[in-house]
C-alpha cells in the first residue's frame, strides 16, 4: 500500500546565525510585526514610512538591533542613528536595503543598498558599515557609501538585492543585478570584510524594468528574479561555493496582448517556501495613467501564483503554475512583496494602490503544500491600526534553511519529505531518515509537547501502525558544524493514521447483444455501490 509521509525540520543557529535575527519586521506606513512569541504581533512604535523598500535585523535572541528604508537607519530606540541619513538606498526601491552581519564579528553589520530613479533619487549598488558598539551600544553608520558597481552605469542598475550564507565557513554572498550588462554581481563577505571584486554572471535575458524582487532559496541552490514590466520571472541555479548564477529558465505567467492593462501578469514579489521546493509570485496589472486613475483601487488587479520548482523539467514546472489567489482577475489589489517568516509561513504585502495602503497582510499558511492546499488567507494579519504598503523586509535567505529529511516509501523510492503532514493507513510501516550531521549531534524526540523525550536516535521508526501513534512529533538536535558553530535544529510533524478502505469484488456484468451488431453499452458506475459504500471514496475503472 502506498504511504504518504511528510516531515518538517527547521534549522537555526544559537549565538551566531538564527531565525531570531528575522523576528522583528518594520515596513509600510509605520507598520511592524514581532514574531518572538511564535506568532506575529503588531508593533505600534515604528518610525518607518515607506511605499516599498525596507529592511530590519535583530540579534539571535530576537531583540531588535536596527531597521532601515535604505536611506535612513533607525536604532532599537527608534531614533535615527548618527550618520544614518542620506544613504544611497530609497524607500521607492523594491528592495532598498539588505542587512548582513560581518562574519566572525558580533558588533559590526553591513547594509547593502539599491536605489531608485524616482524623483531626486538615483539607482546604484552600495554598502555601509554599522558599528553597534558606538553611541552607547545603539549603533552608528561609521563608513561612507562604498560603490559596488565596478564602473557600470548606475542608471542601468536595478532595485534588487538578496543575500545567502556561503558554503565556506563564515561567509555570505550579497547579490544584485544590472540591466546595463545583464549581469548578476555576487560579492563575497568574509571575516576580512566585503571582497573588492564580485563574481559576475552574465545571462541572456535582457530586462527593461528595474523593479521587482530578487530572492535566493533557503537551501542556497536556486535564485529567482522578477522583471515587472517585462512580465518575466527567471529561475536560475546558484552556486553558494563560487557565487555563480547559471541555468536560466523562464517561468510563464498567463499570456495577454501587450495592450492588456488589466491582467495580473507583471511580477513584483517573489518568495521560496522554507523547503525550497515551491516558488511564489505576486503579480499585478501595474495599472498607470496620468489622469490620476492609477490611484483608484478598482483599476488594480493582483494574483498570487505557485510554481513547483522541484519538478524535473521546465515544462513540468510551468505546467504546475496555480493561481492560489486572484485567478481570472478576481482580486482588486496593487502589487506587493512576499516574505517568508520565522513561522515558515509566507506573508503578502497588501496595498489598494500606490498611495493607498492596507491595514492587514495576507498569509500563505502552508507554503509547502500543492496548489490551493497551500491555504492562502487574505487580509488575515492585523497590523494594529498601521498600514502595509508594497514592501516587506527581505532577510538573508539561509535564516530559514532546513535540515533535509527523507523517507523510503513502499515502492522503494526515497523522497525528500520536509515540512508536510504524515498520512498513514493502519498496518503501514515507515522510518524517518535524518540528514547526517558532523560531530556527535544530540537528538531528542518529543510527542504532543511533552517535556520528556521518548527517543534519542537520529531516526524514528514505526511498524504496523494504528491510531495510537496519532499526534504531534517534534525533534530538537544540538550539533557543532564544520565551522565550529554550535547550532540547535528543531522541527515537528503530525501523524494521522487512517483505516484502509475495503473493496468488495464487483459482480460480473452479463448482457445480450439483441440486435447482433457486436456493440453493447456498459454503465460501469453501477458497480460503485458493490465495491465500497464508504463516503469520500473515489472509484475508477481500467482495461487491465
Short mmCIF file of C-alpha atoms in Angstrom, two decimals:
data_model
loop_
_atom_site.label_atom_id
_atom_site.label_comp_id
_atom_site.label_asym_id
_atom_site.label_seq_id
_atom_site.Cartn_x
_atom_site.Cartn_y
_atom_site.Cartn_z
CA UNK A 1 0.00 0.00 0.00
CA UNK A 2 1.33 3.42 -0.95
CA UNK A 3 2.03 5.64 2.04
CA UNK A 4 2.43 9.41 2.14
CA UNK A 5 4.87 10.67 4.73
CA UNK A 6 5.75 14.29 5.32
CA UNK A 7 8.04 15.69 7.97
CA UNK A 8 9.49 19.08 8.82
CA UNK A 9 12.72 20.13 10.48
CA UNK A 10 13.88 23.73 10.73
CA UNK A 11 17.44 25.00 11.18
CA UNK A 12 18.61 27.84 13.33
CA UNK A 13 21.95 28.62 14.97
CA UNK A 14 22.35 29.80 18.54
CA UNK A 15 24.58 32.83 19.23
CA UNK A 16 25.64 33.15 15.61
CA UNK A 17 23.06 32.76 12.89
CA UNK A 18 19.46 32.17 13.80
CA UNK A 19 15.85 32.73 12.99
CA UNK A 20 15.73 35.24 15.86
CA UNK A 21 17.51 37.63 13.51
CA UNK A 22 14.31 37.84 11.43
CA UNK A 23 11.90 38.24 14.36
CA UNK A 24 11.19 41.98 14.01
CA UNK A 25 9.75 43.46 10.82
CA UNK A 26 9.33 47.17 10.00
CA UNK A 27 7.57 48.18 6.79
CA UNK A 28 4.81 50.22 5.14
CA UNK A 29 3.08 53.12 6.86
CA UNK A 30 4.69 52.86 10.34
CA UNK A 31 3.77 49.16 10.44
CA UNK A 32 5.67 46.34 12.10
CA UNK A 33 5.39 42.76 13.35
CA UNK A 34 7.08 40.99 16.27
CA UNK A 35 7.46 37.20 15.85
CA UNK A 36 9.14 36.49 19.20
CA UNK A 37 6.03 34.84 20.64
CA UNK A 38 5.85 32.44 17.68
CA UNK A 39 3.01 34.34 16.01
CA UNK A 40 3.13 37.86 14.53
CA UNK A 41 2.13 40.63 16.95
CA UNK A 42 1.70 44.24 15.69
CA UNK A 43 4.39 46.79 16.55
CA UNK A 44 2.97 50.28 17.15
CA UNK A 45 6.07 52.49 17.52
CA UNK A 46 7.75 52.08 14.13
CA UNK A 47 9.25 55.24 12.60
CA UNK A 48 9.49 53.88 9.06
CA UNK A 49 7.14 55.20 6.37
CA UNK A 50 7.93 53.59 3.03
CA UNK A 51 5.98 52.74 -0.10
CA UNK A 52 8.38 49.93 -0.99
CA UNK A 53 11.85 49.09 0.30
CA UNK A 54 12.65 48.30 3.93
CA UNK A 55 14.95 46.11 5.99
CA UNK A 56 15.42 45.15 9.64
CA UNK A 57 17.67 42.96 11.76
CA UNK A 58 17.66 41.52 15.28
CA UNK A 59 20.14 39.56 17.37
CA UNK A 60 19.98 35.78 17.73
CA UNK A 61 17.65 36.15 20.74
CA UNK A 62 15.16 38.15 18.69
CA UNK A 63 15.97 41.55 20.21
CA UNK A 64 15.76 44.38 17.66
CA UNK A 65 19.05 45.98 16.58
CA UNK A 66 18.03 48.47 13.85
CA UNK A 67 15.93 48.94 10.72
CA UNK A 68 16.10 50.99 7.52
CA UNK A 69 14.33 52.12 4.37
CA UNK A 70 17.66 52.27 2.52
CA UNK A 71 18.14 55.99 3.01
CA UNK A 72 17.66 56.26 6.81
CA UNK A 73 18.64 53.91 9.66
CA UNK A 74 16.74 53.80 12.96
CA UNK A 75 18.20 52.19 16.09
CA UNK A 76 16.34 49.94 18.53
CA UNK A 77 15.03 53.05 20.36
CA UNK A 78 13.51 54.18 17.03
CA UNK A 79 15.84 57.16 16.78
CA UNK A 80 17.90 57.92 13.68
CA UNK A 81 21.46 56.62 14.03
CA UNK A 82 24.38 59.02 13.81
CA UNK A 83 25.29 59.34 10.10
CA UNK A 84 22.16 57.32 9.36
CA UNK A 85 20.53 59.68 6.87
CA UNK A 86 21.01 60.44 3.17
CA UNK A 87 22.15 56.95 2.24
CA UNK A 88 22.08 55.73 -1.37
CA UNK A 89 19.02 53.49 -1.00
CA UNK A 90 15.46 54.69 -1.49
CA UNK A 91 12.06 53.98 0.02
CA UNK A 92 10.80 53.84 -3.58
CA UNK A 93 13.21 51.00 -4.40
CA UNK A 94 11.74 47.47 -4.44
CA UNK A 95 14.37 46.07 -2.06
CA UNK A 96 16.09 49.22 -0.85
CA UNK A 97 18.37 47.54 1.72
CA UNK A 98 19.77 44.19 2.88
CA UNK A 99 21.45 43.79 6.28
CA UNK A 100 24.26 41.24 6.75
CA UNK A 101 26.34 40.66 9.92
CA UNK A 102 30.10 40.71 9.46
CA UNK A 103 31.27 37.07 9.82
CA UNK A 104 33.27 36.40 12.97
CA UNK A 105 32.25 39.72 14.48
CA UNK A 106 29.34 40.27 16.86
CA UNK A 107 29.26 44.07 16.68
CA UNK A 108 29.64 45.04 13.00
CA UNK A 109 26.96 44.88 10.30
CA UNK A 110 26.81 45.79 6.64
CA UNK A 111 23.86 47.48 4.91
CA UNK A 112 23.78 46.90 1.15
CA UNK A 113 21.56 49.44 -0.59
CA UNK A 114 19.94 49.70 -4.02
CA UNK A 115 18.41 52.96 -5.14
CA UNK A 116 15.56 54.01 -7.43
CA UNK A 117 15.01 56.54 -10.21
CA UNK A 118 12.01 58.21 -8.55
CA UNK A 119 12.21 61.98 -8.04
CA UNK A 120 15.68 63.09 -7.00
CA UNK A 121 16.74 59.53 -6.06
CA UNK A 122 19.27 57.60 -8.12
CA UNK A 123 19.82 53.95 -8.88
CA UNK A 124 23.01 52.16 -7.80
CA UNK A 125 24.54 49.48 -5.55
CA UNK A 126 26.46 50.47 -2.39
CA UNK A 127 27.25 49.28 1.13
CA UNK A 128 27.85 50.85 4.55
CA UNK A 129 29.25 49.57 7.85
CA UNK A 130 27.42 49.89 11.18
CA UNK A 131 29.32 49.61 14.46
CA UNK A 132 26.97 48.53 17.27
CA UNK A 133 29.48 49.47 19.99
CA UNK A 134 29.08 53.14 19.06
CA UNK A 135 26.56 55.61 20.50
CA UNK A 136 26.30 53.77 23.80
CA UNK A 137 25.52 50.44 22.11
CA UNK A 138 22.77 51.85 19.87
CA UNK A 139 24.97 51.84 16.76
CA UNK A 140 26.48 54.29 14.28
CA UNK A 141 26.95 54.25 10.50
CA UNK A 142 30.74 54.50 10.52
CA UNK A 143 31.60 54.50 6.80
CA UNK A 144 30.59 56.48 3.75
CA UNK A 145 28.98 54.74 0.76
CA UNK A 146 31.16 52.06 -0.84
CA UNK A 147 30.46 51.83 -4.59
CA UNK A 148 29.90 48.25 -5.77
CA UNK A 149 29.08 48.88 -9.45
CA UNK A 150 32.57 48.28 -10.92
CA UNK A 151 32.21 51.10 -13.45
CA UNK A 152 28.77 50.04 -14.73
CA UNK A 153 26.44 53.00 -15.38
CA UNK A 154 24.38 53.43 -12.21
CA UNK A 155 21.34 54.42 -14.29
CA UNK A 156 21.19 50.82 -15.56
CA UNK A 157 21.20 49.23 -12.10
CA UNK A 158 18.07 47.59 -10.66
CA UNK A 159 16.16 47.81 -7.38
CA UNK A 160 17.12 44.25 -6.39
CA UNK A 161 19.37 42.77 -3.70
CA UNK A 162 19.47 39.38 -1.97
CA UNK A 163 21.77 37.54 0.42
CA UNK A 164 22.59 33.97 1.41
CA UNK A 165 25.03 32.15 3.66
CA UNK A 166 28.09 30.87 1.79
CA UNK A 167 29.18 27.25 1.66
CA UNK A 168 32.55 28.10 3.21
CA UNK A 169 32.81 28.78 6.90
CA UNK A 170 31.88 32.30 7.99
CA UNK A 171 30.93 33.63 4.57
CA UNK A 172 27.90 35.30 2.99
CA UNK A 173 27.03 36.35 -0.54
CA UNK A 174 25.32 39.67 -1.37
CA UNK A 175 23.83 39.62 -4.89
CA UNK A 176 22.37 42.33 -7.10
CA UNK A 177 21.61 42.69 -10.83
CA UNK A 178 22.23 45.28 -13.55
CA UNK A 179 20.25 45.67 -16.77
CA UNK A 180 23.21 47.51 -18.27
CA UNK A 181 25.26 44.37 -18.84
CA UNK A 182 22.63 41.70 -17.99
CA UNK A 183 24.80 40.54 -15.10
CA UNK A 184 24.45 39.33 -11.56
CA UNK A 185 27.07 40.75 -9.20
CA UNK A 186 27.79 38.44 -6.24
CA UNK A 187 30.02 39.91 -3.53
CA UNK A 188 31.60 37.51 -1.05
CA UNK A 189 31.65 38.62 2.57
CA UNK A 190 34.23 37.04 4.89
CA UNK A 191 35.77 37.77 8.27
CA UNK A 192 38.01 40.26 6.42
CA UNK A 193 35.03 42.20 5.12
CA UNK A 194 33.41 42.66 1.71
CA UNK A 195 35.72 41.42 -1.05
CA UNK A 196 36.64 44.12 -3.56
CA UNK A 197 35.83 42.15 -6.72
CA UNK A 198 32.47 40.45 -7.35
CA UNK A 199 31.71 37.23 -9.14
CA UNK A 200 29.94 38.38 -12.32
CA UNK A 201 27.46 36.07 -14.09
CA UNK A 202 26.18 37.18 -17.49
CA UNK A 203 22.73 35.94 -18.53
CA UNK A 204 20.93 36.01 -21.87
CA UNK A 205 17.66 37.66 -20.80
CA UNK A 206 17.67 41.38 -21.47
CA UNK A 207 15.37 43.13 -19.00
CA UNK A 208 13.91 46.61 -19.38
CA UNK A 209 12.42 47.16 -15.92
CA UNK A 210 14.43 47.85 -12.76
CA UNK A 211 11.50 46.96 -10.46
CA UNK A 212 10.67 43.64 -8.82
CA UNK A 213 12.24 41.33 -6.25
CA UNK A 214 15.31 39.09 -6.28
CA UNK A 215 15.22 36.05 -3.97
CA UNK A 216 17.50 33.10 -3.16
CA UNK A 217 16.12 29.81 -1.87
CA UNK A 218 16.82 28.94 1.79
CA UNK A 219 18.99 25.98 0.75
CA UNK A 220 21.17 28.35 -1.30
CA UNK A 221 20.72 26.43 -4.56
CA UNK A 222 18.21 28.49 -6.55
CA UNK A 223 17.72 32.14 -7.43
CA UNK A 224 14.61 33.82 -8.84
CA UNK A 225 14.20 37.33 -10.24
CA UNK A 226 11.10 39.30 -11.23
CA UNK A 227 11.26 41.83 -14.09
CA UNK A 228 7.92 43.55 -13.70
CA UNK A 229 7.01 45.32 -16.94
CA UNK A 230 8.81 42.59 -18.91
CA UNK A 231 6.22 40.17 -17.46
CA UNK A 232 9.10 37.85 -16.74
CA UNK A 233 10.13 35.55 -13.89
CA UNK A 234 13.51 33.90 -14.37
CA UNK A 235 14.68 30.92 -12.32
CA UNK A 236 18.39 30.18 -12.03
CA UNK A 237 20.76 27.85 -10.22
CA UNK A 238 23.03 29.49 -7.63
CA UNK A 239 26.35 28.06 -6.50
CA UNK A 240 26.96 29.07 -2.90
CA UNK A 241 30.60 27.98 -3.24
CA UNK A 242 31.58 30.03 -6.30
CA UNK A 243 28.83 32.69 -6.38
CA UNK A 244 28.00 31.81 -10.00
CA UNK A 245 24.43 32.18 -11.33
CA UNK A 246 23.57 29.78 -14.18
CA UNK A 247 20.92 27.67 -15.94
CA UNK A 248 18.37 30.33 -16.92
CA UNK A 249 14.73 29.16 -17.07
CA UNK A 250 11.73 31.31 -18.00
CA UNK A 251 8.63 30.83 -15.85
CA UNK A 252 5.42 31.70 -17.66
CA UNK A 253 2.51 33.78 -16.42
CA UNK A 254 -0.89 34.00 -18.13
CA UNK A 255 -0.31 35.38 -21.62
CA UNK A 256 -2.11 38.52 -22.81
CA UNK A 257 -1.72 41.06 -25.57
CA UNK A 258 0.76 43.86 -24.99
CA UNK A 259 -2.01 46.45 -24.62
CA UNK A 260 -3.95 44.49 -21.99
CA UNK A 261 -3.79 46.71 -18.90
CA UNK A 262 -5.99 44.62 -16.62
CA UNK A 263 -4.29 41.21 -16.47
CA UNK A 264 -2.29 40.28 -13.36
CA UNK A 265 0.87 39.09 -15.10
CA UNK A 266 3.52 41.65 -14.18
CA UNK A 267 5.51 40.02 -11.34
CA UNK A 268 6.80 42.03 -8.38
CA UNK A 269 7.08 40.00 -5.16
CA UNK A 270 8.79 36.57 -5.07
CA UNK A 271 9.43 34.04 -2.32
CA UNK A 272 10.55 30.44 -1.87
CA UNK A 273 8.96 28.04 0.60
CA UNK A 274 11.13 27.05 3.56
CA UNK A 275 11.89 23.66 1.98
CA UNK A 276 13.00 25.43 -1.24
CA UNK A 277 10.59 23.36 -3.37
CA UNK A 278 7.89 25.95 -4.14
CA UNK A 279 8.23 29.42 -5.62
CA UNK A 280 5.51 32.04 -5.18
CA UNK A 281 4.99 35.17 -7.28
CA UNK A 282 2.75 38.15 -6.58
CA UNK A 283 1.89 39.69 -9.98
CA UNK A 284 -0.33 42.63 -10.82
CA UNK A 285 -1.57 44.55 -13.83
CA UNK A 286 0.51 47.54 -12.63
CA UNK A 287 -2.06 49.97 -13.96
CA UNK A 288 -0.87 53.52 -14.53
CA UNK A 289 -2.48 56.52 -16.16
CA UNK A 290 -1.52 60.17 -15.96
CA UNK A 291 -5.12 61.21 -15.35
CA UNK A 292 -4.86 60.10 -11.71
CA UNK A 293 -6.97 56.98 -12.10
CA UNK A 294 -3.92 54.90 -11.15
CA UNK A 295 -4.79 55.61 -7.51
CA UNK A 296 -8.31 54.19 -7.90
CA UNK A 297 -8.35 50.65 -6.41
CA UNK A 298 -10.88 49.40 -8.96
CA UNK A 299 -8.24 49.68 -11.68
CA UNK A 300 -5.76 47.37 -9.93
CA UNK A 301 -5.73 43.57 -10.06
CA UNK A 302 -3.29 41.12 -8.50
CA UNK A 303 -2.84 37.36 -8.41
CA UNK A 304 -0.73 35.04 -6.30
CA UNK A 305 0.89 32.16 -8.21
CA UNK A 306 2.62 28.98 -7.06
CA UNK A 307 5.24 27.04 -9.06
CA UNK A 308 6.54 23.60 -8.07
CA UNK A 309 10.23 24.11 -8.86
CA UNK A 310 11.19 20.67 -7.54
CA UNK A 311 9.82 19.06 -10.72
CA UNK A 312 12.46 17.67 -13.12
CA UNK A 313 11.69 19.68 -16.29
CA UNK A 314 10.87 23.28 -17.12
CA UNK A 315 7.75 22.13 -18.96
CA UNK A 316 6.50 20.43 -15.80
CA UNK A 317 7.38 23.43 -13.62
CA UNK A 318 5.40 25.78 -15.84
CA UNK A 319 2.51 23.33 -16.03
CA UNK A 320 2.42 23.30 -12.22
CA UNK A 321 1.54 27.02 -12.04
CA UNK A 322 -1.56 27.56 -9.91
CA UNK A 323 -3.25 30.85 -9.01
CA UNK A 324 -3.90 30.40 -5.29
CA UNK A 325 -5.50 33.85 -5.14
CA UNK A 326 -6.82 36.28 -7.73
CA UNK A 327 -7.48 33.84 -10.58
CA UNK A 328 -9.22 35.45 -13.56
CA UNK A 329 -8.61 38.97 -12.20
CA UNK A 330 -10.85 38.37 -9.20
CA UNK A 331 -8.77 40.35 -6.68
CA UNK A 332 -8.66 44.15 -6.67
CA UNK A 333 -5.17 44.74 -5.26
CA UNK A 334 -1.95 46.57 -6.07
CA UNK A 335 1.49 44.94 -6.40
CA UNK A 336 3.26 43.73 -3.26
CA UNK A 337 6.16 41.83 -1.73
CA UNK A 338 6.22 38.28 -0.38
CA UNK A 339 8.36 37.29 2.61
CA UNK A 340 8.98 34.03 4.45
CA UNK A 341 8.52 34.36 8.20
CA UNK A 342 10.17 32.64 11.17
CA UNK A 343 6.98 30.54 11.47
CA UNK A 344 7.56 29.13 7.94
CA UNK A 345 4.52 30.94 6.58
CA UNK A 346 4.78 33.38 3.67
CA UNK A 347 3.38 36.88 4.21
CA UNK A 348 1.97 39.08 1.43
CA UNK A 349 2.13 42.87 1.41
CA UNK A 350 -1.29 44.36 0.61
CA UNK A 351 -1.96 47.78 -0.89
CA UNK A 352 -5.01 49.18 -2.65
CA UNK A 353 -2.91 51.41 -4.93
CA UNK A 354 0.48 53.09 -4.93
CA UNK A 355 -0.65 55.74 -2.45
CA UNK A 356 -3.27 53.76 -0.51
CA UNK A 357 -2.03 51.15 1.96
CA UNK A 358 -3.97 48.39 3.68
CA UNK A 359 -4.44 47.60 7.38
CA UNK A 360 -3.68 43.89 7.01
CA UNK A 361 -1.27 41.40 5.45
CA UNK A 362 -2.22 38.22 3.64
CA UNK A 363 -0.57 34.92 4.58
CA UNK A 364 0.12 31.57 2.92
CA UNK A 365 -0.43 29.20 5.84
CA UNK A 366 1.12 26.03 4.34
CA UNK A 367 3.53 27.08 1.57
CA UNK A 368 4.92 23.57 1.04
CA UNK A 369 1.53 22.12 0.07
CA UNK A 370 0.45 21.82 -3.56
CA UNK A 371 -1.86 24.37 -5.14
CA UNK A 372 -4.86 25.57 -3.17
CA UNK A 373 -3.84 23.32 -0.26
CA UNK A 374 -1.21 26.00 0.49
CA UNK A 375 -4.18 27.74 2.16
CA UNK A 376 -3.84 31.43 1.37
CA UNK A 377 -5.72 33.64 3.83
CA UNK A 378 -6.37 37.14 2.54
CA UNK A 379 -6.16 40.18 4.84
CA UNK A 380 -5.85 37.98 7.93
CA UNK A 381 -2.85 39.56 9.73
CA UNK A 382 -3.98 42.65 11.65
CA UNK A 383 -1.40 45.44 11.74
CA UNK A 384 -2.89 47.12 14.81
CA UNK A 385 -4.13 50.23 13.04
CA UNK A 386 -1.00 50.72 10.92
CA UNK A 387 -0.89 50.01 7.19
CA UNK A 388 1.00 47.78 4.80
CA UNK A 389 2.20 49.21 1.52
CA UNK A 390 4.13 47.39 -1.24
CA UNK A 391 7.26 46.21 0.57
CA UNK A 392 8.27 43.74 3.27
CA UNK A 393 11.77 43.41 4.77
CA UNK A 394 13.97 40.84 2.99
CA UNK A 395 16.39 38.73 5.04
CA UNK A 396 19.39 36.51 4.46
CA UNK A 397 17.55 33.52 3.00
CA UNK A 398 19.64 30.98 4.93
CA UNK A 399 17.99 32.16 8.14
CA UNK A 400 15.04 30.00 7.06
CA UNK A 401 17.07 26.97 5.86
CA UNK A 402 16.20 23.41 6.84
CA UNK A 403 17.84 20.10 7.51
CA UNK A 404 16.88 17.56 4.84
CA UNK A 405 14.73 14.63 5.98
CA UNK A 406 13.98 11.70 3.69
CA UNK A 407 11.93 8.51 3.84
CA UNK A 408 11.53 5.49 1.62
CA UNK A 409 8.02 4.61 0.51
CA UNK A 410 6.62 1.13 -0.08
CA UNK A 411 7.82 1.12 -3.70
CA UNK A 412 11.41 1.68 -2.58
CA UNK A 413 11.60 5.31 -3.71
CA UNK A 414 13.40 7.76 -1.42
CA UNK A 415 11.72 11.16 -1.14
CA UNK A 416 12.57 14.47 0.50
CA UNK A 417 9.70 14.86 2.95
CA UNK A 418 10.32 18.19 4.67
CA UNK A 419 7.50 20.28 6.01
CA UNK A 420 4.28 18.44 5.28
CA UNK A 421 1.95 16.03 7.13
CA UNK A 422 2.29 12.29 7.68
CA UNK A 423 -0.76 10.36 6.45
CA UNK A 424 -0.67 6.58 7.01
CA UNK A 425 -3.01 3.62 6.80
CA UNK A 426 -3.47 1.05 9.56
CA UNK A 427 -0.76 -1.58 9.24
CA UNK A 428 1.78 0.64 7.43
CA UNK A 429 5.46 0.90 8.39
CA UNK A 430 7.72 3.93 8.00
CA UNK A 431 11.11 5.26 9.09
CA UNK A 432 12.43 8.81 9.06
CA UNK A 433 15.97 9.35 7.76
CA UNK A 434 17.75 12.45 9.06
CA UNK A 435 20.47 14.25 7.14
CA UNK A 436 23.86 13.27 8.54
CA UNK A 437 25.35 15.97 10.75
CA UNK A 438 29.02 16.42 11.69
CA UNK A 439 30.43 15.65 15.10
CA UNK A 440 28.27 13.96 17.73
CA UNK A 441 24.84 15.62 17.50
CA UNK A 442 22.35 15.01 20.30
CA UNK A 443 18.78 14.15 19.26
CA UNK A 444 15.69 14.46 21.42
CA UNK A 445 12.26 13.40 20.12
CA UNK A 446 9.04 14.52 21.83
CA UNK A 447 5.35 13.75 21.32
CA UNK A 448 2.39 16.09 21.91
CA UNK A 449 4.51 18.84 23.52
CA UNK A 450 5.81 16.56 26.25
CA UNK A 451 8.92 17.77 28.04
CA UNK A 452 10.29 14.22 28.31
CA UNK A 453 11.96 12.81 25.17
CA UNK A 454 10.83 9.36 24.02
CA UNK A 455 13.88 8.72 21.79
CA UNK A 456 17.46 9.90 21.34
CA UNK A 457 18.02 8.22 17.97
CA UNK A 458 18.53 10.33 14.82
CA UNK A 459 15.76 8.40 13.07
CA UNK A 460 12.45 7.07 14.38
CA UNK A 461 10.60 4.02 13.07
CA UNK A 462 7.04 2.74 13.35
CA UNK A 463 5.78 -0.69 12.30
CA UNK A 464 2.24 -1.98 11.82
CA UNK A 465 0.83 1.41 12.83
CA UNK A 466 -2.58 2.16 14.28
CA UNK A 467 -4.36 5.25 15.59
CA UNK A 468 -2.49 5.09 18.92
CA UNK A 469 0.50 6.85 17.33
CA UNK A 470 -1.53 9.84 16.14
CA UNK A 471 -0.19 13.16 17.40
CA UNK A 472 2.37 15.93 17.15
CA UNK A 473 6.03 14.84 16.95
CA UNK A 474 8.93 17.24 17.46
CA UNK A 475 12.69 16.86 17.48
CA UNK A 476 15.48 19.03 18.87
CA UNK A 477 19.05 18.44 17.67
CA UNK A 478 22.16 20.07 19.11
CA UNK A 479 25.18 19.99 16.83
CA UNK A 480 28.52 21.66 16.09
CA UNK A 481 29.13 22.18 12.37
CA UNK A 482 32.45 22.13 10.49
CA UNK A 483 32.83 25.85 11.11
CA UNK A 484 32.75 25.27 14.86
CA UNK A 485 29.34 26.92 15.17
CA UNK A 486 27.07 25.40 17.80
CA UNK A 487 23.54 25.14 16.47
CA UNK A 488 20.18 23.86 17.56
CA UNK A 489 17.89 22.33 14.96
CA UNK A 490 14.24 21.75 15.68
CA UNK A 491 11.16 20.63 13.81
CA UNK A 492 7.81 18.97 14.07
CA UNK A 493 5.27 16.94 12.15
CA UNK A 494 1.89 15.37 12.80
CA UNK A 495 0.94 11.74 12.24
CA UNK A 496 -2.59 10.66 11.44
CA UNK A 497 -3.44 7.03 10.77
CA UNK A 498 -6.49 6.12 8.67
CA UNK A 499 -8.38 2.85 8.29
CA UNK A 500 -7.62 1.23 4.96
CA UNK A 501 -10.60 1.09 2.57
CA UNK A 502 -12.03 -2.38 1.93
CA UNK A 503 -13.09 -3.08 -1.64
CA UNK A 504 -15.67 -5.74 -2.48
CA UNK A 505 -15.24 -7.74 -5.66
CA UNK A 506 -17.76 -6.28 -8.17
CA UNK A 507 -20.29 -8.54 -9.82
CA UNK A 508 -19.83 -9.66 -13.40
CA UNK A 509 -21.93 -7.80 -15.93
CA UNK A 510 -23.66 -10.06 -18.46
CA UNK A 511 -25.66 -8.52 -21.29
CA UNK A 512 -27.15 -9.90 -24.51
CA UNK A 513 -26.49 -8.35 -27.89
CA UNK A 514 -30.13 -8.36 -29.03
CA UNK A 515 -29.50 -6.71 -32.39
CA UNK A 516 -26.38 -8.75 -33.16
CA UNK A 517 -24.34 -5.67 -34.14
CA UNK A 518 -21.45 -6.53 -31.82
CA UNK A 519 -21.78 -3.28 -29.82
CA UNK A 520 -23.04 -3.00 -26.22
CA UNK A 521 -23.03 -0.13 -23.70
CA UNK A 522 -21.90 -0.88 -20.12
CA UNK A 523 -22.54 1.60 -17.28
CA UNK A 524 -19.62 0.63 -15.03
CA UNK A 525 -20.54 3.23 -12.40
CA UNK A 526 -23.47 0.98 -11.49
CA UNK A 527 -20.89 -1.21 -9.73
CA UNK A 528 -19.72 1.53 -7.32
CA UNK A 529 -22.15 0.57 -4.59
CA UNK A 530 -20.97 -3.05 -4.62
CA UNK A 531 -17.29 -2.12 -4.46
CA UNK A 532 -17.38 0.25 -1.47
CA UNK A 533 -20.20 2.07 0.26
CA UNK A 534 -17.99 4.44 2.30
CA UNK A 535 -18.34 8.15 1.58
CA UNK A 536 -15.49 10.16 0.16
CA UNK A 537 -14.05 7.24 -1.83
CA UNK A 538 -13.10 7.65 -5.49
CA UNK A 539 -13.51 4.59 -7.74
CA UNK A 540 -12.08 4.30 -11.26
CA UNK A 541 -12.12 1.53 -13.89
CA UNK A 542 -9.28 0.30 -16.10
CA UNK A 543 -8.91 -2.04 -19.10
CA UNK A 544 -6.19 -4.03 -17.30
#
